[in-house]
Each structure stands twice: as C-alpha cells, then as structure tokens.
Coordinates of C-alpha atoms and ligand atoms in Angstrom, one line a residue:
X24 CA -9.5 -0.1 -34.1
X25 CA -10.8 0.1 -30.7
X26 CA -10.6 -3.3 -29.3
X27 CA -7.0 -3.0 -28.5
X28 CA -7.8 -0.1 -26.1
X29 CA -5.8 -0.9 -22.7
X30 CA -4.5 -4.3 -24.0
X31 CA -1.1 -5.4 -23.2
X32 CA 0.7 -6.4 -26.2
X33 CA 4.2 -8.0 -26.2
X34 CA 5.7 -7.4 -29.3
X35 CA 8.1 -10.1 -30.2
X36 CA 10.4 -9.6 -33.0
X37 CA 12.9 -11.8 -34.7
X38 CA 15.6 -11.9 -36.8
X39 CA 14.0 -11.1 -40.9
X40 CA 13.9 -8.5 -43.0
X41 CA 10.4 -7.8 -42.2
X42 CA 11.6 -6.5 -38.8
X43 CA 11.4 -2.9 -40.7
X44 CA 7.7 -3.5 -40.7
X45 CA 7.8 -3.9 -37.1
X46 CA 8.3 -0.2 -36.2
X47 CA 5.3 0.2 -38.0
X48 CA 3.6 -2.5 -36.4
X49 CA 4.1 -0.4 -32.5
X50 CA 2.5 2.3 -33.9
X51 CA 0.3 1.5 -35.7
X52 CA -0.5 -0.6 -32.1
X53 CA 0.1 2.5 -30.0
X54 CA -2.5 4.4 -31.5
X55 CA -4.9 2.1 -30.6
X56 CA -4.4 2.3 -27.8
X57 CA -2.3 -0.9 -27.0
X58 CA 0.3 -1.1 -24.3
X59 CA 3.1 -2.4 -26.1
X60 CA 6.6 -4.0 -24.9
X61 CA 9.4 -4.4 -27.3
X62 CA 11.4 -8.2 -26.8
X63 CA 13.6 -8.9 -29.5
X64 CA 16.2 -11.9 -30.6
X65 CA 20.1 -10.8 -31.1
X66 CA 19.5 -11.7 -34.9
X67 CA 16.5 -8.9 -35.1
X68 CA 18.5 -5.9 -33.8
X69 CA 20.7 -6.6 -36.6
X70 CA 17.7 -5.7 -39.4
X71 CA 16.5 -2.9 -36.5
X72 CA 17.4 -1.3 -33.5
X73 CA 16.5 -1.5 -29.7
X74 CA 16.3 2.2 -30.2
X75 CA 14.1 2.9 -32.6
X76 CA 11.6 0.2 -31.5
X77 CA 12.4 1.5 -27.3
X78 CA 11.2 5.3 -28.9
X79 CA 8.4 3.8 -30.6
X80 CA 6.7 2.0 -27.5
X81 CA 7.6 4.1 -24.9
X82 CA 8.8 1.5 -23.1
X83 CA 12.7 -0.1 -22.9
X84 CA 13.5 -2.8 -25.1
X85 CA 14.3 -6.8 -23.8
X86 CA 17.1 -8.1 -25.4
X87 CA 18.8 -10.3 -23.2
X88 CA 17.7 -12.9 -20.8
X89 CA 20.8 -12.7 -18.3
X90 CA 20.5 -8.4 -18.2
X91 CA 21.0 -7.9 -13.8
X92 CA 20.1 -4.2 -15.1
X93 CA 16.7 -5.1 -17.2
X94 CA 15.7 -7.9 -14.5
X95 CA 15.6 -4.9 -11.9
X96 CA 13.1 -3.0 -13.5
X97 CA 11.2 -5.9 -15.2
X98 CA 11.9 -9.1 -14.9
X99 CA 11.6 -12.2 -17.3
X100 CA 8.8 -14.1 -15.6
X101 CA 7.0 -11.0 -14.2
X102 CA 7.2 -10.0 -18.2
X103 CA 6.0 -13.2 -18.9
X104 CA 3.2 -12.5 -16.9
X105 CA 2.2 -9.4 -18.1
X106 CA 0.9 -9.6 -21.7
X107 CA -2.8 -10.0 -22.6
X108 CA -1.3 -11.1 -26.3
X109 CA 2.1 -12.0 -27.4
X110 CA 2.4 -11.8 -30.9
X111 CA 5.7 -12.2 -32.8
X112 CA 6.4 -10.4 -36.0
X113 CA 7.9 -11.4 -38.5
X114 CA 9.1 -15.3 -37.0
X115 CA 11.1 -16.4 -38.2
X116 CA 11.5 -20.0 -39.7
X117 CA 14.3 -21.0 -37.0
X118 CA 12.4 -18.9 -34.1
X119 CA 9.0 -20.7 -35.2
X120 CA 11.2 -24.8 -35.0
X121 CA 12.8 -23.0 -31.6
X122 CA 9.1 -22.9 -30.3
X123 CA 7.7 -26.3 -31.8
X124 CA 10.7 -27.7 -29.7
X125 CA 10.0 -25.4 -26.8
X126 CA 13.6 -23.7 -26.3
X127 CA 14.4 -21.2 -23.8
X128 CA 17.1 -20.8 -25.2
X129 CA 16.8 -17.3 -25.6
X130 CA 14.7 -13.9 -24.0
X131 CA 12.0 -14.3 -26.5
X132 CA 12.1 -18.3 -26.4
X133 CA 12.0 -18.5 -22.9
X134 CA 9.1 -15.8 -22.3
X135 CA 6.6 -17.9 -24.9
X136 CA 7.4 -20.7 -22.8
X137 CA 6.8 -18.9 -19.6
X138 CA 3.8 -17.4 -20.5
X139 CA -0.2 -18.4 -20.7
X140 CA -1.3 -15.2 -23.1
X141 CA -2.3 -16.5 -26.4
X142 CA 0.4 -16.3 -28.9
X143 CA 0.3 -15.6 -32.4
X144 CA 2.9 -15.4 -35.2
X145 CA 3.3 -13.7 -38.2
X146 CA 5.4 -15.6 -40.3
X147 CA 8.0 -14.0 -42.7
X148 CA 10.7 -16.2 -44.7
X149 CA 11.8 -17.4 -48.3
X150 CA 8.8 -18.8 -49.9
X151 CA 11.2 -22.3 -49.9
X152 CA 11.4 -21.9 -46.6
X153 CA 8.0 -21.7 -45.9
X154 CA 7.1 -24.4 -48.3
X155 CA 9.3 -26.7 -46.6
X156 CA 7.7 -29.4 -44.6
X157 CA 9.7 -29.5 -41.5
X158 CA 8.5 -25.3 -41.5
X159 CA 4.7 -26.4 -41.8
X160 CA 5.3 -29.2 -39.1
X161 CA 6.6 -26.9 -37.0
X162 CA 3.4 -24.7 -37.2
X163 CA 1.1 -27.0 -37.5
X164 CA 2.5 -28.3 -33.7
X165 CA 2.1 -24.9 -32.6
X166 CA -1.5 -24.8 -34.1
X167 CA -2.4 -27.6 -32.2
X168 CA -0.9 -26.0 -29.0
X169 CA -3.3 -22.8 -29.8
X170 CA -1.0 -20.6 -31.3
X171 CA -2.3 -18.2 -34.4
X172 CA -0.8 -18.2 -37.3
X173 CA -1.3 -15.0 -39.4
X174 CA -0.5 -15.1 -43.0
X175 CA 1.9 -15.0 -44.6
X176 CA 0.9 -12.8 -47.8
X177 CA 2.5 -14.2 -51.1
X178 CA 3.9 -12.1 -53.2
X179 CA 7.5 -10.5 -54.2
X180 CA 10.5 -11.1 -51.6
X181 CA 12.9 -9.1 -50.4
X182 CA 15.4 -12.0 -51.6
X183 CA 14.4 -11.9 -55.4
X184 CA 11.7 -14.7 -55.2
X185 CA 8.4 -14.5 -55.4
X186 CA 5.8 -17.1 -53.3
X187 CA 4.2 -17.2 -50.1
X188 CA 6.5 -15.7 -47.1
X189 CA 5.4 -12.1 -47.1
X190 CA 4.9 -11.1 -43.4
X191 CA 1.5 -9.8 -43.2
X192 CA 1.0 -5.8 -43.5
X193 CA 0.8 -4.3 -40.4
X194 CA -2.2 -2.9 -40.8
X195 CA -3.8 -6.3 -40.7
X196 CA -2.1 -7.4 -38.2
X197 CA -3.1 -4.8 -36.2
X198 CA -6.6 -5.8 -37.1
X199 CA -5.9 -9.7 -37.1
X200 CA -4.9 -8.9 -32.9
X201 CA -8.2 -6.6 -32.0
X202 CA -10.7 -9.2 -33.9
X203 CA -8.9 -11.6 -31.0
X204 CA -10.6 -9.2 -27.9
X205 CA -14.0 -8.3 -26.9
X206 CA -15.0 -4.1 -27.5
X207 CA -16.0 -2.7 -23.9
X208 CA -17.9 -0.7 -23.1
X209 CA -16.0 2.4 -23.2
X210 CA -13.3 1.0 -25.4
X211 CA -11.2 4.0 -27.0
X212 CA -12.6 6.5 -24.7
X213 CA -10.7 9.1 -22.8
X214 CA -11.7 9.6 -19.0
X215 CA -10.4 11.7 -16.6
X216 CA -11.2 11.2 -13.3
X217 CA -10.7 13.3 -9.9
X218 CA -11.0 10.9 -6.2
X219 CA -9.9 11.8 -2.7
X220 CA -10.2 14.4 -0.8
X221 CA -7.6 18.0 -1.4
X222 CA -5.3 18.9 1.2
X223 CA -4.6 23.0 2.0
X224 CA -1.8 23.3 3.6
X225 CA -1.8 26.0 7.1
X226 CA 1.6 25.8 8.2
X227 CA 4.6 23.1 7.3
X228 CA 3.3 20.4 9.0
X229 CA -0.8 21.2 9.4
X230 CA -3.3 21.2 6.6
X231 CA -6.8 21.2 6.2
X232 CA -9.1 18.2 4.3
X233 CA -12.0 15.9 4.8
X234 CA -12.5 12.4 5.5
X235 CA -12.7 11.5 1.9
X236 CA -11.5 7.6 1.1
X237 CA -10.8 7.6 -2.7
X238 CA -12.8 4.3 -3.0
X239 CA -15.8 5.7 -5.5
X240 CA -13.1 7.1 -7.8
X241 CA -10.9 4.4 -8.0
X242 CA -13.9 2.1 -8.1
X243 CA -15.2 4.0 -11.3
X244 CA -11.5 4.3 -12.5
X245 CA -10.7 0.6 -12.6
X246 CA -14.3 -0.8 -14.0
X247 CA -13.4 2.4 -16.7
X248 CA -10.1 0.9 -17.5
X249 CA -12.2 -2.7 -17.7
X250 CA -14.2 -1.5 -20.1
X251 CA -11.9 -0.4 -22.1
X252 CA -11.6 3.6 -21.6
X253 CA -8.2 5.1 -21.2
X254 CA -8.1 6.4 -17.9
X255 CA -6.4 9.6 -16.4
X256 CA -6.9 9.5 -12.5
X257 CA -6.3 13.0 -10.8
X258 CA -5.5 11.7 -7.0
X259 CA -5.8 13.6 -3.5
X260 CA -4.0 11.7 -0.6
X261 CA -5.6 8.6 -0.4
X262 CA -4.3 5.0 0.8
X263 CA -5.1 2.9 -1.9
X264 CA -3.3 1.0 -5.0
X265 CA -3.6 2.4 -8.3
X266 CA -6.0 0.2 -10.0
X267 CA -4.7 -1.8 -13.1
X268 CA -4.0 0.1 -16.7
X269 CA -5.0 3.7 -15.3
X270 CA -2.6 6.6 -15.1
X271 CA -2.6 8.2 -12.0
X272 CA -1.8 11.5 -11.0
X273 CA -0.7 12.6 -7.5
X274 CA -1.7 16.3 -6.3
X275 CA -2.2 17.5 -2.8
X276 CA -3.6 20.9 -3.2
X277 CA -7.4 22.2 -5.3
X278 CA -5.3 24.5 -7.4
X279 CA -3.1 21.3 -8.3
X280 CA -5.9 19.2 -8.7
X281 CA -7.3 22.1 -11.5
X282 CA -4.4 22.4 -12.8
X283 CA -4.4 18.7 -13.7
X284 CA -7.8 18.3 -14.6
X285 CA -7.2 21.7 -17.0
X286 CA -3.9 19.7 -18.5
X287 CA -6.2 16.3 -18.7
X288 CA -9.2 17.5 -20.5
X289 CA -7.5 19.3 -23.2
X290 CA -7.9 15.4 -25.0
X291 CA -10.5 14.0 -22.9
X292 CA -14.3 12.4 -24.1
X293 CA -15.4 12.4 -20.5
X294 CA -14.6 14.0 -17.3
X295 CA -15.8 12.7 -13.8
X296 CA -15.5 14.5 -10.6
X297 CA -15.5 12.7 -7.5
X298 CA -12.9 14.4 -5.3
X299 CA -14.3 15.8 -2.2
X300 CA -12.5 18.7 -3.1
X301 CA -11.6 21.5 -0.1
X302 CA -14.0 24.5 -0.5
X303 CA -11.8 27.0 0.8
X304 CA -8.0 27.6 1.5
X305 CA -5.8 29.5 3.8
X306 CA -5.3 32.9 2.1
X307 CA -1.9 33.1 3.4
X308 CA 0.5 29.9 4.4
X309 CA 2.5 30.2 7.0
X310 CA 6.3 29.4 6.4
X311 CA 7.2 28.5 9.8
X312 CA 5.0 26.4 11.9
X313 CA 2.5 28.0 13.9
X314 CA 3.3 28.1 17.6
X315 CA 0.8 27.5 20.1
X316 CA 0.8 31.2 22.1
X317 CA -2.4 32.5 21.7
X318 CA -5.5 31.4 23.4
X319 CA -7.4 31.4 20.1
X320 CA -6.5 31.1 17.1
X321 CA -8.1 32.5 13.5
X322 CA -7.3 31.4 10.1
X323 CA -8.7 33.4 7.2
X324 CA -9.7 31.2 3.9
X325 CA -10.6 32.2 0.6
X326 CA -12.9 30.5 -1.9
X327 CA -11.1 28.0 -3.9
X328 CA -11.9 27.6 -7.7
X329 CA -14.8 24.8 -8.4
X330 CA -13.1 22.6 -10.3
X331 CA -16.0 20.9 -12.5
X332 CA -17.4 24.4 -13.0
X333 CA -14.3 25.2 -14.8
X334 CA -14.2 22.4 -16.9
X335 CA -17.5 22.6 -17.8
X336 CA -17.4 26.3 -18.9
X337 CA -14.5 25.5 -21.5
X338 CA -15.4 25.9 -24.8
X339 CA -14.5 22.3 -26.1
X340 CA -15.5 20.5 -22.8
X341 CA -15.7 17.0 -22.0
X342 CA -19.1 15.2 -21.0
X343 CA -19.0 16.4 -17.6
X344 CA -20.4 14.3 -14.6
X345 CA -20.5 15.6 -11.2
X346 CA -20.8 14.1 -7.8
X347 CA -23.3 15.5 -5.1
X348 CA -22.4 14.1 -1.7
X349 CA -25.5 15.5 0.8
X350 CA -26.9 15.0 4.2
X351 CA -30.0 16.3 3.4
X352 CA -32.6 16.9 0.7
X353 CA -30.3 15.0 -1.5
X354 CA -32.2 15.1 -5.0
X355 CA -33.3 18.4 -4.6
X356 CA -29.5 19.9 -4.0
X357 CA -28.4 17.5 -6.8
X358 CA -30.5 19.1 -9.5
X359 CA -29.5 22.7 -7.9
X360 CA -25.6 21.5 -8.6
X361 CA -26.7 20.0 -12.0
X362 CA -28.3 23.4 -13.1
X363 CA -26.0 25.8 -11.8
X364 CA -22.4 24.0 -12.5
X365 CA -24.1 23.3 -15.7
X366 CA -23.3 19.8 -15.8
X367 CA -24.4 16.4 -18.1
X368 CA -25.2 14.2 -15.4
X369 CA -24.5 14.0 -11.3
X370 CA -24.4 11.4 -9.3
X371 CA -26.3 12.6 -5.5
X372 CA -25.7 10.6 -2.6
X373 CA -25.8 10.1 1.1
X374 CA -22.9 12.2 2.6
X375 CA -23.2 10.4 6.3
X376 CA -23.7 6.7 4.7
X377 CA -20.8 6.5 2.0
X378 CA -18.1 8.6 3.1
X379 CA -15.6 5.9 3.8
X380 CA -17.7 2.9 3.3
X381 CA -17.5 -0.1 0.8
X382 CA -21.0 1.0 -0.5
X383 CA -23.4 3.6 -1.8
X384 CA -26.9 4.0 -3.2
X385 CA -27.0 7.0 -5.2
X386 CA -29.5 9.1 -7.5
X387 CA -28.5 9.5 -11.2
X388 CA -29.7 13.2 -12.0
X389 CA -29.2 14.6 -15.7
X390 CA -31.3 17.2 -17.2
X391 CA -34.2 15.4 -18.9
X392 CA -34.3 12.4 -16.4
X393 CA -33.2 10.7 -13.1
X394 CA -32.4 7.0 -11.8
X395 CA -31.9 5.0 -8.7
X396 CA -28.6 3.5 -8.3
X397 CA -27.8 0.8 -5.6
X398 CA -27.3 0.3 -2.4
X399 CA -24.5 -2.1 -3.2
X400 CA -20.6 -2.1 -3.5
X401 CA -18.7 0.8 -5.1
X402 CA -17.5 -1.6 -7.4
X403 CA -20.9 -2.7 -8.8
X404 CA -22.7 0.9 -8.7
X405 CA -19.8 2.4 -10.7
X406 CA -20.9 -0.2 -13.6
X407 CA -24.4 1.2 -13.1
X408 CA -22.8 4.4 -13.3
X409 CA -20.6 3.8 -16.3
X410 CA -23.2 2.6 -18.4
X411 CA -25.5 5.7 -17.8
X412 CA -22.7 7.7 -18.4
X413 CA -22.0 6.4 -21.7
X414 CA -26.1 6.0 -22.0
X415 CA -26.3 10.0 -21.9
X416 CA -22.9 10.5 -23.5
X417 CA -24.1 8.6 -26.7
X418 CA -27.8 10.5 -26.1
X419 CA -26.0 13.7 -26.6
Ligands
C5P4 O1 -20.6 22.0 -4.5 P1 -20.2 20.6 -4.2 O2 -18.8 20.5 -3.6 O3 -21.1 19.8 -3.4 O4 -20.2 19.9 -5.6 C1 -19.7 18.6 -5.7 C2 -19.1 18.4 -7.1 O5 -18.3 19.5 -7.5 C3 -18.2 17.2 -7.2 O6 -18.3 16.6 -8.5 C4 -16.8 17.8 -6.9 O7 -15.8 17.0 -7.4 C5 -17.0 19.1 -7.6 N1 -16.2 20.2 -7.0 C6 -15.1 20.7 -7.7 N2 -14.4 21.8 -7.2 C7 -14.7 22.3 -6.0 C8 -15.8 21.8 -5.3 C9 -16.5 20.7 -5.8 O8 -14.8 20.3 -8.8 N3 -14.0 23.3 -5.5

C-alpha cells in the first residue's frame, strides 16, 4: 500500500455505528504513509471520540465550524484547501442528502463544499435506508458531481437486519483511496537528507561556515517528497522555505547535524549528504566574546567527525550517496571520496560554478559506472539524480 505515501487525506466521519471502524481506518492510513486529519459531525463523537481519533492521526481533531481556538491553528478554508482526498467514512444517510443539497451547515458540510479534492464516501446505514430511493437519488447527484461511492458491503447490521448498508472494511478502503493516486517513484521510501552549510561557533556572537545555499538539498528534498519518498531533511542555517510534505530538522553545529542523521537513519532506505559540512571546529568556545586586544589572533580547530563516513560504516546502513563539490580534478577526487568514505553513489561537481547558483552539471560516480548530469536547474538534475539513485538502489 504505497500509493498513499505523502498523501493528504481528510478523514471525514459522521454520525453511524461504523464510526468504530474509523479508528481503524487512520491507521490503517497512517501506516501508509498518509497524512491524515480527523473532521467529524457532533452526531459522530457520540459513537467515538475526538480523542481517540486526535491520538490516532497525530493531528487535532475538527469538530466545530465556529471554534476561534481551532481557526487559529487551522482554519476552515485553509483545511479546505489542504486535502489531496477527502473521503468520509461511514456517511451517513442524512450527511450523504446534506451534500446532494450542498449544506454548510456544519464543519464537515461546509469543508466538502469548500473544497476541489475528490471526494469519496463510504456509505454505512439500515439496509432500508439504503434502499430508499430518496438515499440513491441523493448519491446518484453526487455521482454525477464526481464523488466516489465505495460500497457498501451487504451483510449482517449492527441494528438486527441483514442487507446492503455495511460500511466497507477498512482495509479496502484503504485500498479503494491508493488505487485513486499514481505510485512515484520513490513512493514508501525513507530519505534522509543533509543541505546547508554547519555553523561552529568561536565566541557568542562569531562562528565559522561556508557559503553553502541549501538549494541542491531542498531541490532533491522536495522532488523526493514528489515522488513519493518520506522525507527527513537535516538543515544547516539556510534562508529558504521548507519544501512541501518533508520534515525538516533545524541544527547549527556538525556534531548536531550527526547527531540527527545518527537518530534519522536508524529507519531510513536512503541517506543523501549534501551539507557542506564544516571540516573542522574550534577546540575550545569561548564563553565571553573575544575582545579585539591582540594584534593577531589564533584559533586552534580540531577535526570534526565525517558525517557520511559514519553512516556508512553502520552495520545496518542506508544506501548512502555522497556529494563531492571540487574546484579541480573533479572526477578523479569524486571516485577517491566514493572509495574511501565507502559510499553507493556520489554526485561530483563544480565547487566555483554551483555554490549558490540555481544550477549545476554534475558527474554521477558509483562503483561499477559513472554519468553525466546537467547543466540545468537544481530542480531538474535532482530528478536525474533521483532516478539514478533509485536505479543503483534497486541494482543493489
Ligand atoms: O570530504 P568532502 O567534504 O569533500 O566530502 C563531501 C561529502 O561528505 C558530502 O556528501 C558531505 O555531506 C559529506 N561530509 C560529511 N561530514 C563531513 C564532511 C563531509 O558528511 N564532516
């Protein structure tokens, strides 16, 4: 079930006794690997509670649509907005005639009408209910509108009958929602990536770094996250907006940085190292800032610990791709860094022509073969890159 990877999935559930089903349903959706947003009618936290389904999703439930305190954090249209499905299970037969009218008369009502993600229900009523025409009317409106319509199952009812009105078992509807998005590339994968330069601190207020943009991480980060990989990114100082559906993670210092690629690999498929990270650090901070009395000034650094190298000396490591940035004899220190840091595949390229810039050309170097990539946007060699990455991972 890897097609939900990344996908945003508002969960909508209404009042039914197949609400029960729903915690099921989130985590069943969690797992793979959906975002997922609870909204719920008043009549569905009676069969469940906000709680249960707020624990399962991670995320706070939506009740009400006049909530000052929930509009802070996310509000109704900007919810609206958000979801790359909505899908509400179990409907109910009144939440289903509340759509065919087009109500907003509630949270739930008013975010279906609000938003242009496809929407799909999962019926679940008394198999009269069902049957009734003014039920099948309803749906059949909302078929025409584009809505999906998944099951229901026939079978025993929780009232005593037995018919059609089932909802359908999460399991398939979990299945039912991925069949509705294309598989990516990377769909399901784990990838951690490091960007940005490290900053080692001298004194309070003075540090050391390099001039290091971020833009080839985050470029490989967000076409990652596009193709469907779950993405971890490790961030030095940088200026620039997380890209969409990756987690990012701020550090200043190399020792934070390891420590959060250490943390980050321990459930990782692939591991991609971009940061210009500092080779060396002060050995000793100073508390106080340094005061300007001498006529020179010396500042003893120590080796800092090579980041990649560590990864890729763990005994359950991730595929591990490097980055080579050069100003000379680029191919020739690439496979040196590929050999000794004992890495899958490195990416050497021209230190003086992409630090900072919008684009790069770059030479894919792995132990049995090489390729040219670029010169064009980061965006558009980070694709390249991505699909030789997962070319090699899959060769392996
Ligand atoms: O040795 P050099 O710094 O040129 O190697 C570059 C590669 O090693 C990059 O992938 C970079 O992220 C990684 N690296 C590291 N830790 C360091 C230095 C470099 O992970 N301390």
């Amino acid at each position: 079930m890897k097609s939900l990877s990344t996908r945003r999935v508002l969960l909508g559930i209404t009042g039914g006794i197949a609400a029960y089903k729903s915690a099921e349903l989130t985590r069943l959706l969690i797992k793979a690997g959906a975002e997922v947003r609870v909204v719920m009618t008043r009549a569905a936290t009676e069969f469940i509670t906000p709680l249960t389904m707020q624990a399962l999703s991670g995320n706070r439930v939506h009740t009400e649509l006049l909530d000052a305190e929930a509009e802070a954090g996310m509000g109704h249209i900007e919810l609206a907005r958000w979801p790359d499905l909505i899908l509400i299970a179990p409907a109910s037969a009144d939440f289903i005639a509340r759509l065919a009218v087009g109500h907003a008369s509630d949270i739930l009502s008013t975010l279906v009408l609000a938003s242009k993600a496809p929407l799909a229900i999962a019926p679940a009523m008394n198999q009269a209910m069902w049957s009734n025409a003014a039920t099948q009317e309803n749906l059949n409106i909302l078929r025409q509108r584009g809505a999906m319509v998944f099951g229901p199952g026939t079978g025993d009812q929780a009232c005593g009958d037995n018919g059609p009105g089932r909802m359908t078992e999460p399991q398939e509807l979990l299945e039912l929602s991925a069949a509705l998005f294309p598989t990516g590339l990377l769909a399901g994968l784990k990838v951690t990536i490091t960007a940005g330069p490290t900053q080692e601190a001298i004194d309070p207020v003075r540090y050391i770094s390099n001039r290091s943009s971020g833009k080839m991480g985050y470029a490989l980060a967000a076409e990652a996250a596009a193709a469907g990989a779950l993405v971890t990114l490790i961030s030095g100082p940088v200026a620039l907006a997380t890209p969409d559906r990756v987690k990012r993670i701020d550090v200043v210092s190399a020792e934070e940085m390891l420590a959060a690629s250490v943390e980050a690999v321990r459930d990782c498929d692939i591991f991609v190292g971009v940061a210009a990270v500092a080779d060396y650090r002060l050995e000793q901070v100073a508390t106080q800032k340094i005061k300007k009395s001498a006529d020179s000034l010396v500042l003893n650094l120590v080796r800092n610990p090579d980041i990649i190298s560590t990864i890729a000396a763990l005994e359950k490591r991730p595929f591990t791709v490097g980055f080579a940035a050069e100003t000379d004899n680029m191919e020739d220190f690439g496979v040196e860094k590929l050999q000794r840091k004992k890495l899958d595949l490195l990416f050497a390229n021209d230190a003086g022509a992409t630090l900072g810039s919008d684009s790069i050309a770059a030479i894919a170097l792995w132990p049995t073969g090489r390729a040219e990539l670029g010169p064009a946007s980061k965006r558009a060699v980070a694709v390249q890159m991505l699909a030789i990455i997962k070319e090699r991972l899959d060769a392996k």
